[in-house]
Short mmCIF file of C-alpha atoms in Angstrom, two decimals:
data_model
loop_
_atom_site.label_atom_id
_atom_site.label_comp_id
_atom_site.label_asym_id
_atom_site.label_seq_id
_atom_site.Cartn_x
_atom_site.Cartn_y
_atom_site.Cartn_z
CA MET A 1 49.99 18.01 -53.69
CA ASN A 2 51.13 14.45 -53.88
CA ARG A 3 51.14 14.34 -49.87
CA ILE A 4 47.50 15.90 -49.91
CA LEU A 5 46.34 13.23 -52.41
CA SER A 6 47.89 10.45 -50.47
CA LEU A 7 46.31 11.66 -47.24
CA LEU A 8 42.85 11.89 -49.00
CA THR A 9 43.44 8.37 -50.19
CA ILE A 10 44.12 7.12 -46.63
CA LEU A 11 40.93 8.94 -45.33
CA CYS A 12 38.83 7.45 -48.01
CA ALA A 13 40.08 4.00 -47.34
CA VAL A 14 39.49 4.39 -43.59
CA THR A 15 36.05 5.85 -44.22
CA ALA A 16 35.17 2.90 -46.68
CA GLY A 17 36.55 0.43 -44.03
CA LEU A 18 34.25 2.09 -41.35
CA THR A 19 31.27 1.91 -43.56
CA SER A 20 32.01 -1.75 -44.22
CA CYS A 21 32.25 -2.55 -40.64
CA ILE A 22 28.88 -0.96 -39.90
CA GLU A 23 27.38 -2.71 -42.61
CA ASP A 24 28.91 -6.10 -41.76
CA GLY A 25 27.75 -5.49 -38.02
CA PHE A 26 24.26 -6.13 -38.80
CA SER A 27 22.78 -9.54 -39.31
CA SER A 28 21.05 -10.57 -42.48
CA SER A 29 19.87 -13.76 -40.91
CA ALA A 30 16.30 -14.46 -40.48
CA SER A 31 16.95 -16.56 -37.42
CA ASP A 32 18.31 -13.54 -35.47
CA GLN A 33 15.09 -12.16 -34.03
CA PRO A 34 14.34 -9.93 -30.93
CA THR A 35 13.28 -11.64 -27.75
CA PHE A 36 11.37 -9.98 -24.85
CA SER A 37 11.53 -9.72 -21.11
CA THR A 38 7.60 -10.71 -21.04
CA ASP A 39 5.30 -12.12 -23.58
CA THR A 40 2.45 -10.19 -21.89
CA LEU A 41 2.49 -6.84 -20.24
CA HIS A 42 0.02 -7.03 -17.44
CA MET A 43 -0.82 -3.42 -16.55
CA GLY A 44 -3.37 -4.26 -13.96
CA VAL A 45 -6.69 -2.74 -12.96
CA ILE A 46 -6.91 0.90 -14.04
CA PHE A 47 -9.74 3.39 -13.34
CA THR A 48 -11.37 4.17 -16.71
CA GLU A 49 -10.64 7.69 -18.09
CA ASP A 50 -7.67 8.26 -15.85
CA PRO A 51 -4.21 7.77 -17.46
CA SER A 52 -2.17 4.77 -16.13
CA VAL A 53 1.19 4.88 -14.73
CA THR A 54 4.02 4.02 -17.15
CA HIS A 55 4.92 0.23 -17.59
CA ARG A 56 7.66 -1.08 -19.56
CA PHE A 57 9.31 -4.18 -20.78
CA THR A 58 12.72 -4.87 -22.48
CA VAL A 59 13.56 -6.02 -26.06
CA TYR A 60 16.71 -7.91 -26.39
CA ASN A 61 19.10 -8.78 -29.21
CA ARG A 62 20.82 -11.98 -28.18
CA ALA A 63 22.73 -12.13 -31.67
CA ASP A 64 26.44 -11.29 -32.21
CA LYS A 65 25.53 -8.90 -34.67
CA GLY A 66 23.08 -6.04 -34.78
CA ILE A 67 19.47 -6.49 -35.77
CA SER A 68 16.99 -3.87 -37.44
CA ILE A 69 13.41 -4.47 -36.51
CA ASP A 70 11.58 -3.43 -39.82
CA HIS A 71 8.23 -2.40 -38.08
CA ILE A 72 6.67 -2.01 -34.68
CA SER A 73 2.93 -1.43 -34.56
CA LEU A 74 -0.22 -1.98 -32.47
CA SER A 75 -3.10 -4.20 -33.59
CA GLY A 76 -6.16 -5.64 -32.02
CA PRO A 77 -9.46 -4.23 -30.56
CA GLY A 78 -7.83 -2.29 -27.75
CA ALA A 79 -5.05 -0.80 -30.03
CA ASP A 80 -6.18 2.77 -29.82
CA CYS A 81 -6.11 2.83 -25.92
CA PHE A 82 -2.39 2.44 -25.65
CA ARG A 83 0.46 4.94 -26.13
CA LEU A 84 4.03 3.81 -26.76
CA ASN A 85 7.54 5.09 -26.47
CA VAL A 86 10.27 2.93 -28.15
CA ASP A 87 13.94 3.55 -27.30
CA GLY A 88 13.13 7.23 -26.40
CA PHE A 89 10.73 7.94 -29.43
CA SER A 90 7.05 8.37 -28.91
CA GLY A 91 4.52 7.28 -31.48
CA ARG A 92 2.25 4.45 -32.66
CA ASP A 93 4.27 3.10 -35.49
CA PHE A 94 7.88 2.65 -35.63
CA SER A 95 10.36 1.55 -38.55
CA ASN A 96 13.90 0.30 -38.80
CA VAL A 97 14.52 0.19 -35.04
CA GLU A 98 18.11 -0.78 -34.57
CA ILE A 99 19.56 -2.98 -31.47
CA ARG A 100 23.21 -3.46 -31.34
CA ALA A 101 24.73 -6.74 -30.82
CA LYS A 102 24.05 -8.23 -27.37
CA ASP A 103 22.21 -5.02 -26.33
CA SER A 104 18.58 -4.17 -25.52
CA ILE A 105 16.07 -1.34 -25.67
CA TYR A 106 13.12 -0.36 -23.70
CA VAL A 107 9.60 -0.05 -24.57
CA PHE A 108 7.24 2.18 -22.39
CA VAL A 109 3.55 1.83 -22.45
CA GLU A 110 0.65 3.96 -20.89
CA THR A 111 -3.01 3.66 -21.50
CA THR A 112 -6.23 5.49 -20.76
CA LEU A 113 -9.22 3.19 -20.93
CA PRO A 114 -12.69 4.42 -21.74
CA ALA A 115 -15.59 4.03 -19.40
CA ASN A 116 -17.37 0.75 -20.04
CA GLY A 117 -20.69 1.13 -17.90
CA ARG A 118 -19.95 -2.08 -16.01
CA THR A 119 -19.52 -2.86 -12.33
CA ALA A 120 -16.80 -5.32 -12.84
CA PRO A 121 -13.51 -4.57 -14.51
CA VAL A 122 -13.40 -5.10 -18.29
CA GLU A 123 -10.40 -6.49 -19.94
CA VAL A 124 -8.73 -4.54 -22.69
CA LEU A 125 -6.10 -6.35 -25.06
CA ALA A 126 -3.90 -5.18 -27.74
CA ALA A 127 -1.01 -6.76 -29.68
CA LEU A 128 2.26 -4.97 -30.20
CA ASP A 129 3.68 -6.71 -33.22
CA PHE A 130 7.51 -6.55 -34.04
CA LEU A 131 8.25 -7.52 -37.73
CA THR A 132 11.86 -8.44 -38.33
CA LYS A 133 12.89 -10.06 -41.65
CA GLY A 134 9.59 -11.38 -42.48
CA GLU A 135 8.78 -12.73 -39.00
CA THR A 136 6.25 -11.33 -36.64
CA ARG A 137 6.66 -11.63 -32.88
CA THR A 138 4.04 -10.19 -30.46
CA VAL A 139 3.88 -8.90 -26.91
CA THR A 140 0.40 -8.69 -25.59
CA LEU A 141 -0.74 -5.65 -23.85
CA GLN A 142 -3.33 -6.32 -21.16
CA ALA A 143 -5.21 -4.04 -18.86
CA GLN A 144 -8.46 -4.07 -16.95
CA GLY A 145 -10.68 -0.97 -16.96
CA ARG A 146 -12.79 -0.30 -13.96
CA ASP A 147 -15.37 2.56 -13.84
CA VAL A 148 -15.34 4.64 -10.74
CA VAL A 149 -17.66 7.21 -9.05
CA ARG A 150 -15.66 10.54 -8.90
CA LEU A 151 -16.07 12.90 -6.08
CA ARG A 152 -14.55 16.43 -6.02
CA GLY A 153 -14.78 18.66 -2.85
CA VAL A 154 -18.01 16.94 -1.69
CA VAL A 155 -19.80 17.83 1.57
CA LEU A 156 -22.24 15.38 2.73
CA ASP A 157 -24.85 17.40 4.97
CA ALA A 158 -27.49 14.55 4.87
CA ASN A 159 -27.46 10.84 5.83
CA THR A 160 -25.74 8.98 2.77
CA ARG A 161 -24.87 5.53 2.00
CA PHE A 162 -21.99 4.39 -0.27
CA THR A 163 -22.31 0.94 -1.85
CA ALA A 164 -19.90 -1.70 -3.18
CA GLU A 165 -21.28 -1.42 -6.78
CA LYS A 166 -18.40 0.82 -8.00
CA PRO A 167 -15.36 2.27 -6.25
CA TYR A 168 -15.31 5.94 -5.26
CA GLN A 169 -12.37 8.11 -6.40
CA ILE A 170 -11.99 11.16 -3.97
CA TYR A 171 -10.33 14.32 -5.27
CA ASP A 172 -9.50 17.26 -2.88
CA SER A 173 -11.87 16.17 0.01
CA LEU A 174 -14.84 14.18 1.34
CA VAL A 175 -16.45 15.84 4.32
CA VAL A 176 -19.25 14.49 6.50
CA ALA A 177 -21.03 17.47 7.87
CA PRO A 178 -22.18 17.68 11.66
CA GLY A 179 -25.35 15.85 12.12
CA ALA A 180 -24.93 13.71 8.94
CA THR A 181 -24.09 9.92 8.80
CA LEU A 182 -22.02 8.29 6.09
CA THR A 183 -22.72 4.62 5.93
CA LEU A 184 -20.19 2.39 4.05
CA GLU A 185 -21.66 -0.93 2.97
CA PRO A 186 -19.54 -4.16 3.16
CA GLY A 187 -17.06 -4.11 0.27
CA THR A 188 -17.20 -0.37 -0.30
CA GLU A 189 -13.90 1.06 -1.71
CA LEU A 190 -12.72 4.53 -1.41
CA PHE A 191 -9.61 5.59 -3.40
CA PHE A 192 -8.03 8.96 -2.62
CA HIS A 193 -6.25 11.07 -5.03
CA ASP A 194 -2.95 12.72 -4.19
CA GLY A 195 -3.40 15.19 -1.22
CA ALA A 196 -6.88 14.19 -0.79
CA TYR A 197 -8.47 13.89 2.77
CA MET A 198 -11.66 12.76 4.50
CA ALA A 199 -13.14 14.77 7.47
CA VAL A 200 -15.83 13.30 9.73
CA ARG A 201 -17.56 16.19 11.64
CA GLY A 202 -20.70 13.98 11.83
CA THR A 203 -20.62 10.22 11.87
CA LEU A 204 -18.95 7.52 9.86
CA LYS A 205 -20.30 4.00 9.85
CA ALA A 206 -17.72 1.79 7.94
CA VAL A 207 -18.86 -1.80 8.89
CA GLY A 208 -17.49 -4.38 6.56
CA THR A 209 -17.44 -8.26 7.09
CA PRO A 210 -14.56 -10.70 6.79
CA GLU A 211 -15.63 -11.68 3.27
CA ALA A 212 -16.32 -8.04 2.13
CA LYS A 213 -13.99 -5.65 3.74
CA ILE A 214 -13.93 -1.97 3.37
CA ASN A 215 -11.00 -0.39 1.60
CA MET A 216 -9.71 3.08 2.02
CA SER A 217 -6.42 3.64 0.29
CA GLY A 218 -4.61 5.71 -2.47
CA ASP A 219 -5.82 5.68 -6.05
CA ARG A 220 -2.53 4.64 -7.56
CA THR A 221 -2.63 1.04 -8.98
CA GLY A 222 0.18 -1.47 -10.16
CA ASN A 223 3.91 -1.13 -9.10
CA VAL A 224 6.28 1.61 -8.32
CA VAL A 225 8.84 -0.47 -9.83
CA THR A 226 8.92 -3.96 -10.91
CA ASP A 227 8.46 -5.67 -7.47
CA ILE A 228 7.32 -2.85 -5.28
CA SER A 229 3.53 -2.23 -5.15
CA PHE A 230 2.05 1.19 -4.72
CA ASP A 231 -0.11 -0.70 -2.19
CA ILE A 232 2.72 -0.58 0.31
CA MET A 233 3.78 3.15 -0.50
CA SER A 234 2.80 5.67 2.17
CA ARG A 235 2.06 9.51 1.52
CA GLN A 236 -0.35 9.04 -1.32
CA TRP A 237 -3.21 10.91 0.47
CA THR A 238 -3.55 12.81 3.67
CA GLY A 239 -5.64 10.80 6.00
CA LEU A 240 -8.88 10.32 7.78
CA PHE A 241 -9.87 13.07 10.44
CA PHE A 242 -12.59 12.86 13.16
CA THR A 243 -13.30 16.11 14.73
CA ASP A 244 -14.57 17.13 18.09
CA THR A 245 -18.20 17.38 16.60
CA SER A 246 -18.20 13.76 15.60
CA ALA A 247 -19.90 11.01 17.34
CA ASP A 248 -20.68 7.29 17.30
CA ASN A 249 -17.92 6.54 14.61
CA GLU A 250 -17.09 2.96 13.62
CA LEU A 251 -14.42 1.28 11.42
CA SER A 252 -15.07 -2.69 11.40
CA TYR A 253 -13.36 -4.92 8.91
CA THR A 254 -11.73 -1.85 7.32
CA ASP A 255 -8.32 -1.66 5.74
CA LEU A 256 -7.00 1.98 5.66
CA ARG A 257 -3.43 2.66 4.23
CA ASN A 258 -1.20 4.87 2.09
CA THR A 259 -1.59 7.98 4.13
CA TRP A 260 0.53 11.03 5.19
CA GLN A 261 -1.05 11.24 8.57
CA GLY A 262 -3.13 8.07 9.31
CA VAL A 263 -6.21 8.48 11.34
CA THR A 264 -6.55 11.30 13.79
CA VAL A 265 -9.21 11.54 16.36
CA ASP A 266 -9.82 14.83 18.20
CA ARG A 267 -11.94 14.50 21.38
CA ALA A 268 -14.28 12.09 19.56
CA PRO A 269 -15.19 8.35 20.03
CA LEU A 270 -14.07 5.76 17.60
CA LEU A 271 -14.87 2.00 17.80
CA MET A 272 -12.61 -0.24 15.62
CA VAL A 273 -13.14 -3.98 15.14
CA ASN A 274 -10.75 -6.15 13.25
CA SER A 275 -9.35 -3.33 11.07
CA ARG A 276 -6.06 -2.51 9.58
CA LEU A 277 -4.43 0.85 9.69
CA HIS A 278 -1.03 0.80 8.04
CA ASN A 279 1.49 2.53 5.93
CA SER A 280 1.62 6.05 7.12
CA GLY A 281 4.07 8.86 6.51
CA GLY A 282 3.36 9.99 10.03
CA LEU A 283 1.56 8.32 12.80
CA VAL A 284 -0.84 5.44 12.07
CA LEU A 285 -3.22 6.51 14.76
CA GLU A 286 -3.31 9.61 16.78
CA ALA A 287 -5.89 10.30 19.48
CA ASP A 288 -6.12 13.73 21.26
CA HIS A 289 -8.40 13.27 24.38
CA ALA A 290 -10.32 10.85 22.46
CA HIS A 291 -12.25 7.56 23.32
CA ILE A 292 -10.69 4.72 21.21
CA ARG A 293 -12.01 1.12 21.45
CA ALA A 294 -9.97 -1.21 19.28
CA TYR A 295 -10.52 -4.93 19.19
CA GLY A 296 -8.59 -7.50 16.90
CA CYS A 297 -6.79 -4.55 14.99
CA GLU A 298 -3.46 -4.36 13.32
CA LEU A 299 -1.67 -1.01 13.56
CA ALA A 300 1.61 -0.94 11.72
CA GLU A 301 4.13 0.86 9.52
CA GLY A 302 4.30 4.64 10.37
CA ALA A 303 7.39 6.80 9.92
CA GLU A 304 6.66 8.65 13.26
CA GLY A 305 5.57 5.79 15.21
CA VAL A 306 2.32 3.70 15.26
CA VAL A 307 -0.17 4.91 17.92
CA ARG A 308 -0.11 8.18 20.00
CA LEU A 309 -2.61 8.61 22.81
CA ARG A 310 -2.90 12.05 24.52
CA GLY A 311 -5.29 11.85 27.28
CA GLY A 312 -8.65 10.35 26.69
CA GLU A 313 -9.89 6.92 27.64
CA HIS A 314 -8.92 3.96 25.52
CA VAL A 315 -9.17 0.11 25.14
CA PHE A 316 -6.96 -2.02 22.94
CA ASN A 317 -7.79 -5.73 23.04
CA HIS A 318 -6.10 -8.50 21.09
CA CYS A 319 -4.37 -5.80 18.97
CA THR A 320 -0.97 -6.01 17.11
CA LEU A 321 1.31 -2.84 17.07
CA SER A 322 4.30 -3.33 14.99
CA ASN A 323 6.49 -1.22 12.70
CA ASN A 324 8.56 -2.29 9.71
CA TYR A 325 8.43 0.95 7.83
CA LEU A 326 10.50 0.90 4.92
CA PHE A 327 10.87 4.44 3.45
CA ALA A 328 12.35 6.67 6.21
CA ALA A 329 13.96 6.23 9.53
CA ILE A 330 11.34 5.44 12.22
CA THR A 331 11.26 8.29 14.67
CA GLY A 332 8.69 7.27 17.26
CA PRO A 333 7.63 4.26 19.49
CA LEU A 334 5.04 1.62 18.64
CA LEU A 335 2.93 3.30 21.50
CA GLY A 336 3.34 6.75 22.52
CA LEU A 337 1.62 7.91 25.94
CA GLU A 338 1.11 11.55 26.72
CA HIS A 339 -0.92 13.49 29.32
CA THR A 340 -0.57 10.60 31.62
CA ASP A 341 -0.16 12.50 34.91
CA GLU A 342 0.81 16.06 36.27
CA LYS A 343 4.41 15.37 35.14
CA ASP A 344 3.60 15.40 31.43
CA ALA A 345 0.30 17.28 31.49
CA ASP A 346 -0.68 19.43 28.47
CA GLU A 347 -2.53 22.66 29.01
CA SER A 348 -6.06 21.22 28.25
CA GLY A 349 -7.12 20.83 31.72
CA LEU A 350 -8.81 17.54 30.62
CA PRO A 351 -8.54 14.08 32.59
CA TYR A 352 -5.43 12.24 32.40
CA LEU A 353 -4.93 9.42 30.03
CA GLN A 354 -6.77 5.99 30.81
CA ALA A 355 -5.81 3.00 28.74
CA ASP A 356 -6.35 -0.68 29.18
CA ILE A 357 -4.25 -2.78 26.63
CA ALA A 358 -4.81 -6.46 26.93
CA ASN A 359 -3.71 -9.67 25.02
CA SER A 360 -1.82 -7.62 22.63
CA ILE A 361 1.61 -7.64 20.97
CA LEU A 362 3.88 -4.54 20.78
CA TYR A 363 6.98 -5.49 18.70
CA GLY A 364 8.83 -3.94 15.76
CA ILE A 365 11.61 -1.69 14.82
CA GLY A 366 12.26 0.96 17.28
CA SER A 367 11.08 1.15 20.80
CA ASP A 368 7.93 -0.28 21.85
CA LEU A 369 6.86 2.43 24.47
CA ASN A 370 7.92 5.98 25.15
CA LYS A 371 7.45 5.42 28.77
CA LYS A 372 8.70 2.37 30.81
CA ASP A 373 7.72 3.72 34.30
CA LEU A 374 4.00 4.16 34.33
CA THR A 375 3.80 4.30 38.13
CA GLY A 376 1.01 6.32 39.41
CA THR A 377 -0.79 6.55 35.95
CA GLN A 378 -4.01 4.82 34.82
CA VAL A 379 -2.34 3.03 31.99
CA LYS A 380 -2.36 -0.86 32.28
CA LEU A 381 -0.92 -3.28 30.01
CA ARG A 382 -2.35 -6.92 30.69
CA ARG A 383 -0.89 -10.01 29.32
CA CYS A 384 0.94 -8.39 26.58
CA LEU A 385 3.92 -9.46 24.71
CA LEU A 386 6.57 -6.56 24.58
CA LYS A 387 9.81 -6.13 22.82
CA SER A 388 11.37 -4.52 25.78
CA ASN A 389 13.15 -6.40 28.54
CA GLY A 390 11.44 -5.70 31.76
CA SER A 391 9.53 -6.96 34.70
CA ASP A 392 5.87 -6.73 35.90
CA ASP A 393 4.48 -4.11 38.44
CA ASP A 394 1.17 -2.58 39.09
CA ASN A 395 0.92 -1.29 35.43
CA PHE A 396 2.60 -4.20 33.60
CA ILE A 397 0.62 -7.30 34.55
CA ASP A 398 1.49 -10.83 33.59
CA CYS A 399 3.32 -9.68 30.54
CA ILE A 400 5.81 -11.65 28.24
CA TRP A 401 9.11 -9.55 28.09
CA GLY A 402 11.71 -9.44 25.39
CA GLU A 403 10.23 -12.35 23.20
CA ASP A 404 10.02 -12.49 19.28
CA PRO A 405 6.41 -13.25 18.30
CA LEU A 406 7.62 -14.71 15.15
CA PHE A 407 5.45 -12.70 12.58
CA ARG A 408 5.18 -14.05 9.09
CA THR A 409 6.54 -10.56 8.01
CA VAL A 410 9.71 -10.64 5.60
CA ARG A 411 10.59 -6.85 5.35
CA GLU A 412 13.22 -7.29 2.65
CA ASP A 413 10.67 -9.08 0.49
CA TYR A 414 7.95 -6.58 1.25
CA ILE A 415 5.78 -9.04 2.90
CA PHE A 416 3.95 -7.51 5.99
CA ASP A 417 1.96 -10.32 7.35
CA TYR A 418 1.35 -10.18 11.15
CA ARG A 419 -0.03 -13.57 11.53
CA LEU A 420 2.12 -15.85 13.76
CA ARG A 421 4.44 -18.51 12.61
CA GLU A 422 4.60 -21.85 14.23
CA GLY A 423 6.63 -21.77 17.46
CA SER A 424 5.71 -18.28 18.37
CA PRO A 425 5.55 -17.51 22.01
CA ALA A 426 2.19 -15.62 21.49
CA ILE A 427 0.39 -18.94 20.37
CA GLY A 428 -2.16 -19.96 23.18
CA ALA A 429 -0.71 -17.31 25.34
CA ALA A 430 -3.51 -14.96 25.84
CA ASP A 431 -5.59 -14.69 28.99
CA PRO A 432 -9.20 -15.84 27.98
CA SER A 433 -10.66 -13.92 30.92
CA LEU A 434 -9.35 -10.61 29.27
CA THR A 435 -10.65 -11.32 25.70
CA ALA A 436 -13.56 -8.90 25.20
CA PRO A 437 -16.70 -10.03 23.28
CA GLU A 438 -15.96 -7.80 20.40
CA ALA A 439 -12.63 -9.52 19.84
CA ARG A 440 -14.09 -13.13 19.86
CA THR A 441 -13.15 -13.62 16.31
CA ASP A 442 -10.42 -12.22 14.26
CA ALA A 443 -10.24 -10.41 10.84
CA TYR A 444 -10.41 -13.56 8.85
CA GLY A 445 -13.60 -14.63 10.89
CA LEU A 446 -11.59 -17.26 12.86
CA SER A 447 -12.85 -17.92 16.51
CA ARG A 448 -10.19 -17.30 19.26
CA GLY A 449 -11.64 -20.29 21.10
CA PRO A 450 -10.94 -21.21 24.78
CA VAL A 451 -7.00 -21.03 24.42
CA PRO A 452 -6.65 -17.64 22.56
CA ASP A 453 -3.42 -16.27 20.94
CA LEU A 454 -2.12 -13.08 21.80
CA GLY A 455 -2.49 -10.25 19.12
CA ALA A 456 -4.76 -9.56 16.24
CA TYR A 457 -4.66 -12.74 14.46
CA VAL A 458 -5.68 -16.53 15.34
CA TRP A 459 -2.79 -18.78 14.43
CA THR A 460 -3.56 -22.00 12.41
CA ALA A 461 -1.41 -24.77 11.53
CA ASP A 462 -2.45 -24.75 7.80
CA GLU A 463 -1.10 -21.18 7.45
CA GLN A 464 2.43 -22.49 7.27
#
């Protein structure tokens, strides 16, 4: 019995000691306060009535002892719009939140903003207050709510005009029926939900300006993680399809991105002027016995390559084809050429590929062309800068071989800027006699002048 009592005495002493350590481990000093990874959590522009992505910030305890935050709560005019998760617990008010010495916790924030009836985004603010030992410290929650026009499974069977007054959010599909024309005014924005697509069986006229470009992209805003924007992520929506019943289509000053399949043109005409097609989980542009005329366009970032031309008749003038795709191994060339002659003919029985590619740049990760010998084909590359080392012949005419165009792109920093840096061999290297009238200015409205640069963009010294 004495041994049992002695053991119980020891256990009690140890338990008391542990309790004392825990109690002594928390600071009682009012100067030991939480600090934060940000004083304002910017959640960006969010479509009203849609839940936002989850944002987070970190709460630090820099003290040598643990601290207990007495109360965490929302206040301010927008308080009801925000939802919280603090250290794994969801709610709106939290009490006695402990952070160990030299440790931290996460706070996750989501919001759903109400419709506001405005054409411009409306700012919504709330204060997230942390009360610790009588002192309150605040992190501001900031979001901007933007009203949208929501379209679900819409078929346009009459001439229709979309304006820039409010963006359009497309669920499922947007179809332009045969015989109908959809006109997108300068500045129009189309945001496509996961898996949505647009099919043009009639006519699409998307004609922007340098100051008011047309936008076609996924509907997710903000960042995937801290420094990676959804804007550079592919596979957010399916893509844009021109079927063989469509006619007289145009994409001018249009930025189209974030797709699974890019732009697909099936035996139809498409005029593109000073437009950007980029960030595709497949090809950026695929043309099947189509008629593509592209002037001053950037075509970039595709997991399966950038452009594939199968038969048809095509013009690419002052275009930049490049690939710095981030999210998968690149499996195709910048420019794939098919149905060029009887050796690679498909079963269509249609005329072989005709292509005139002039004053353009083909340079990026992977190969530039799937065919290096174009002898006997109707494909010509005139005064182009190519990644490959090679030599001129009847199909490659006055080209620049194996030179780096010195794009301003910095892939590891997620900067995809295909303007030229000082010292680029593409500066002043174009043949002015090959510059088409449609390519006389670039997407920024800059004139190519009498000594034009190769590629889509005009170089200026003040860009450095």
